[in-house]
CSV table of C-alpha atoms and ligand atoms in Angstrom, one decimal:
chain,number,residue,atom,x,y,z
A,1,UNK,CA,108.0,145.9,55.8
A,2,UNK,CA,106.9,146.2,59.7
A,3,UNK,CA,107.6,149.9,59.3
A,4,UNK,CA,104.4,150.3,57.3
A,5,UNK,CA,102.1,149.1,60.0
A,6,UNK,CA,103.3,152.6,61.9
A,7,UNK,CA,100.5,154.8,59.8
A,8,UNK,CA,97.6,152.5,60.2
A,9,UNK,CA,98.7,151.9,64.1
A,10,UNK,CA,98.7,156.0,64.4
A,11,UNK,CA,95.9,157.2,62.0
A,12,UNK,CA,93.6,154.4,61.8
A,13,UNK,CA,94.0,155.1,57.8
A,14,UNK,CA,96.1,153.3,54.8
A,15,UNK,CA,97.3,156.4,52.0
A,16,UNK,CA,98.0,154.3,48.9
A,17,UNK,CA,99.5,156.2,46.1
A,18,UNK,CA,100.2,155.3,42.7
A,19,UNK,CA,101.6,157.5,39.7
A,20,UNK,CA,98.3,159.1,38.7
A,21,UNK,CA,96.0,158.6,41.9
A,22,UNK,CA,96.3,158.6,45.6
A,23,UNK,CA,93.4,157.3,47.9
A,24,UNK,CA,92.9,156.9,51.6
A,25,UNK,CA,91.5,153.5,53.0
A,26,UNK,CA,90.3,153.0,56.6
A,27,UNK,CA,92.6,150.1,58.5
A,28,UNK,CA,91.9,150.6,62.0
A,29,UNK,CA,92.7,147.6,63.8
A,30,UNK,CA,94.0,146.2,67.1
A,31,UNK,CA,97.5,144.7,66.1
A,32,UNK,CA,98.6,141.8,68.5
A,33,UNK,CA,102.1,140.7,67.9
A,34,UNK,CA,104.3,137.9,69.1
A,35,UNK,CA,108.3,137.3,68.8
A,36,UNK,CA,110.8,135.4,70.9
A,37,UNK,CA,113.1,136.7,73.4
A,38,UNK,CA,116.4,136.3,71.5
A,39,UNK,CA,117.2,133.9,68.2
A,40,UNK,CA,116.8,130.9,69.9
A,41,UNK,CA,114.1,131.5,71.9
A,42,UNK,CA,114.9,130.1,74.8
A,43,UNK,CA,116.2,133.4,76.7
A,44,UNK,CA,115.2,133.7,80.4
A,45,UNK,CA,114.3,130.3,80.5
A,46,UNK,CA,115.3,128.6,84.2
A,47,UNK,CA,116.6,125.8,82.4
A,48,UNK,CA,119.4,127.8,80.9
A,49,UNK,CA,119.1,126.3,77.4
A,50,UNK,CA,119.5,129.4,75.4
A,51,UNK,CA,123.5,130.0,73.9
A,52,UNK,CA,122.8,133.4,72.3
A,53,UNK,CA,125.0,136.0,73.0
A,54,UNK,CA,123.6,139.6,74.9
A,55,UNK,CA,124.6,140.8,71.6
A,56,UNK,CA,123.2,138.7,69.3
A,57,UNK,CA,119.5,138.9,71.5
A,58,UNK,CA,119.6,142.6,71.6
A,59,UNK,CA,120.5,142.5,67.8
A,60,UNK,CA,117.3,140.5,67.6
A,61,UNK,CA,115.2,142.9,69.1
A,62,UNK,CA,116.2,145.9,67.8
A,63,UNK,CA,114.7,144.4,65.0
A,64,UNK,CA,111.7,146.1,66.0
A,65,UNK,CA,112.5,149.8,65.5
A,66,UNK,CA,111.9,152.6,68.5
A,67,UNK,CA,108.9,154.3,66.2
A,68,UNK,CA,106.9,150.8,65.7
A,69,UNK,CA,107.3,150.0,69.4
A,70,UNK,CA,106.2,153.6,70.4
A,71,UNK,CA,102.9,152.7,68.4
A,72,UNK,CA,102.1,149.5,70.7
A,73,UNK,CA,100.5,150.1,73.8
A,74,UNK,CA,100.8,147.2,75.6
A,75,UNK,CA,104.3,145.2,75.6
A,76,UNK,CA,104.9,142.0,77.6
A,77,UNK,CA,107.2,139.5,78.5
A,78,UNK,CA,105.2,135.6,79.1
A,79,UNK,CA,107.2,133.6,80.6
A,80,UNK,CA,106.7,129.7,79.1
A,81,UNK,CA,104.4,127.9,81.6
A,82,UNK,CA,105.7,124.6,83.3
A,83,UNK,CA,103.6,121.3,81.5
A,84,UNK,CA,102.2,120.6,85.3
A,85,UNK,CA,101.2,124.7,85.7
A,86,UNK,CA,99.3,124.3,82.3
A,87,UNK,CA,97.0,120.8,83.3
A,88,UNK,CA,96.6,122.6,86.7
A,89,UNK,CA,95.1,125.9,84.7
A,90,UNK,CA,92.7,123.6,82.5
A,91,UNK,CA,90.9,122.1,85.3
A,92,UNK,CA,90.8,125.2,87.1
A,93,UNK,CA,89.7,127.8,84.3
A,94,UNK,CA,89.8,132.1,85.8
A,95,UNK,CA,87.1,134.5,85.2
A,96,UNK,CA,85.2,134.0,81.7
A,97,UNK,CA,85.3,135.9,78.8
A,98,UNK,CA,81.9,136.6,79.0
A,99,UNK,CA,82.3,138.4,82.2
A,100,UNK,CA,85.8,140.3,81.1
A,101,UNK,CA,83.6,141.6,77.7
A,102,UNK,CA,81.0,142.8,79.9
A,103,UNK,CA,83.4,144.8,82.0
A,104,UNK,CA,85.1,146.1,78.7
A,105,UNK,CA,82.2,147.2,77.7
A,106,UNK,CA,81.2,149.3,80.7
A,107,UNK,CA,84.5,151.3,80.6
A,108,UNK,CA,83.6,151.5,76.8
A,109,UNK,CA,80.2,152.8,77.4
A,110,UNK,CA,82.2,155.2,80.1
A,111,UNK,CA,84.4,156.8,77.3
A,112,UNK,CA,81.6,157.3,74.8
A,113,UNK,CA,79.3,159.1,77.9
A,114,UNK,CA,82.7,161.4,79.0
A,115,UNK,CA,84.2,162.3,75.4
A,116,UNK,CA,81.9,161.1,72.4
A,117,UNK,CA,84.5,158.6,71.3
A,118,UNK,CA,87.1,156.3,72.5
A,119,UNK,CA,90.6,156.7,74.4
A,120,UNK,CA,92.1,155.2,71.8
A,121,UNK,CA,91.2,158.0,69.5
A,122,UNK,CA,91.7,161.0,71.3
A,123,UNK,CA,93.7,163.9,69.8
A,124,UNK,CA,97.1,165.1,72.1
A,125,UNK,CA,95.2,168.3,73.4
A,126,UNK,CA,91.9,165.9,74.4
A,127,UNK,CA,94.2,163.8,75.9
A,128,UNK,CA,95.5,166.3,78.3
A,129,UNK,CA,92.2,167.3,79.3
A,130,UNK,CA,90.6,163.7,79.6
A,131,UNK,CA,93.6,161.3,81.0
A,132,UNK,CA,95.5,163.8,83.2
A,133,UNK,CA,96.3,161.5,86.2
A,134,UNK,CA,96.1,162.9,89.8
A,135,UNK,CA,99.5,164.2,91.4
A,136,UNK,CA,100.9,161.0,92.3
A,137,UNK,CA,99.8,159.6,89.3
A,138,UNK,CA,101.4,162.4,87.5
A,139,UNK,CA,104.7,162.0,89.3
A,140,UNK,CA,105.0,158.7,88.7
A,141,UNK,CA,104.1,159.2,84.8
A,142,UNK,CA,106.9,161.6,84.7
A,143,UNK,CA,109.6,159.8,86.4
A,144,UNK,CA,108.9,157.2,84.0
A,145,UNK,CA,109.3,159.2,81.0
A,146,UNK,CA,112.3,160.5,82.3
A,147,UNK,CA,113.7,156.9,83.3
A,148,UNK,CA,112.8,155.1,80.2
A,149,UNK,CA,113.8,158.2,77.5
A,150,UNK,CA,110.0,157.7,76.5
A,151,UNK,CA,109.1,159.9,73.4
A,152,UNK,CA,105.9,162.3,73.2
A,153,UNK,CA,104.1,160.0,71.4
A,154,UNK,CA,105.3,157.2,73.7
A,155,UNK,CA,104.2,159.4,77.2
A,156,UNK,CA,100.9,160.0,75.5
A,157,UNK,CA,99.5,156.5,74.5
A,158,UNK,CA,100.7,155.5,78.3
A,159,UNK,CA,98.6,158.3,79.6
A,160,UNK,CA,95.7,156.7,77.7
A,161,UNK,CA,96.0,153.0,78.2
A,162,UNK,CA,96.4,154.8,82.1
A,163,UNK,CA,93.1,156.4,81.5
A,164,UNK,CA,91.6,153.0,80.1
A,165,UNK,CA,92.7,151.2,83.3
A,166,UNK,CA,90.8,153.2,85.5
A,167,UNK,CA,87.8,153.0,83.2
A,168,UNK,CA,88.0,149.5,84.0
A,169,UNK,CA,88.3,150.5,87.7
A,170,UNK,CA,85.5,153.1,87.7
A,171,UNK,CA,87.7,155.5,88.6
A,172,UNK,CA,86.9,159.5,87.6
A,173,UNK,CA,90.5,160.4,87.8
A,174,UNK,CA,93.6,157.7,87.1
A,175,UNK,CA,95.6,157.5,89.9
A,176,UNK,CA,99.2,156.5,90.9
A,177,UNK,CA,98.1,152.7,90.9
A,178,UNK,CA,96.9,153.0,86.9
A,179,UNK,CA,99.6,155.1,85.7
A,180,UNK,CA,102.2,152.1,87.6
A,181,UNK,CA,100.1,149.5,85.6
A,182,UNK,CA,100.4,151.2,82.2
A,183,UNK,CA,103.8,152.1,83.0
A,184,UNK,CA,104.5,148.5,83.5
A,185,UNK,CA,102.8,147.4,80.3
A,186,UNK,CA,106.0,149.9,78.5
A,187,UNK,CA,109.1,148.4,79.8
A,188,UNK,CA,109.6,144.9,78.1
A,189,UNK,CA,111.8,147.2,75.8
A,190,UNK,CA,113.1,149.7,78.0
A,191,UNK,CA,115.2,147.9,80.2
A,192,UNK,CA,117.8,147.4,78.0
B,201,LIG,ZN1,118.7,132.3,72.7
């Protein structure tokens, strides 16, 4: 059932078919998923309350298959937050969301003014041209391929969210800094 989200995720499109007609609908959307760590859900937890086996986690996530997770750019481990760390965080609240959507908008507005469209929807041959990263950020992006056995698919949608980051940044090139960030955001699943 997950598996079908992989042609919306990549096209942007839903092909429904039936016996005597087939028809394309538009489903582009930003998919954000959420699953535990292992069965129990209390893996990685300092208080050491989780009885799952190695197996019986990594049988968990491989419920999520190689394909799908290609599709996702950004993957993340959150660690649970302390009761005292989340009353501290309400009284103190970070930067606001108003300020964070005017930023995204910027590199938004940088994307449309560089390429007509956004990173997100670049083909593989605009995506060399547009997101190619700066010699360190290149070497980095490689060794990381290498490291992790990342697919084409998986080397290109990192080259992009590398691309994005340094839209955020203002940056005309990505550099070694981005690509580490969008490296890091590709490694919940690669470590094991
Ligand atoms: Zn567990």
């Amino acid at each position: 059932m997950l598996e079908t989200l992989r042609e919306p995720l990549e096209t942007g499109a839903i092909t429904i078919s039936r016996a005597a007609w087939q028809t394309d609908f538009p489903a582009a959307c930003q998919l954000v998923a959420a699953m535990n760590p292992c069965p129990c859900g209390w893996r990685g937890d300092p208080s050491g309350r989780c009885r799952c086996t190695p197996e019986a986690a990594a049988r968990y996530r491989r419920k999520l298959s190689g394909p799908l997770l290609d599709r996702i750019d950004i993957q993340i481990e959150i660690p649970a937050l302390p009761p005292v760390e989340i009353a501290s965080r309400a009284s103190a609240p970070g930067e606001s969301s108003a300020a964070i959507a005017a930023r995204v908008a910027v590199a938004r507005e940088r994307q449309i003014a560089r390429q007509g469209k956004t990173n997100r929807e670049l083909s593989g041959r605009e995506t060399d041209e547009v997101c190619h990263p700066d010699a360190a950020g290149e070497a980095l992006l490689r060794e990381a391929g290498e490291r992790f056995g990342w697919s084409a698919r998986a080397y290109y949608r990192a080259l992009k969210v590398a691309r994005t980051i340094a839209d955020l940044a203002g940056a005309s090139t990505p550099e070694a800094a981005h690509v580490a960030e969008a490296v890091q955001y590709r490694r919940v699943f690669s470590d094991q």
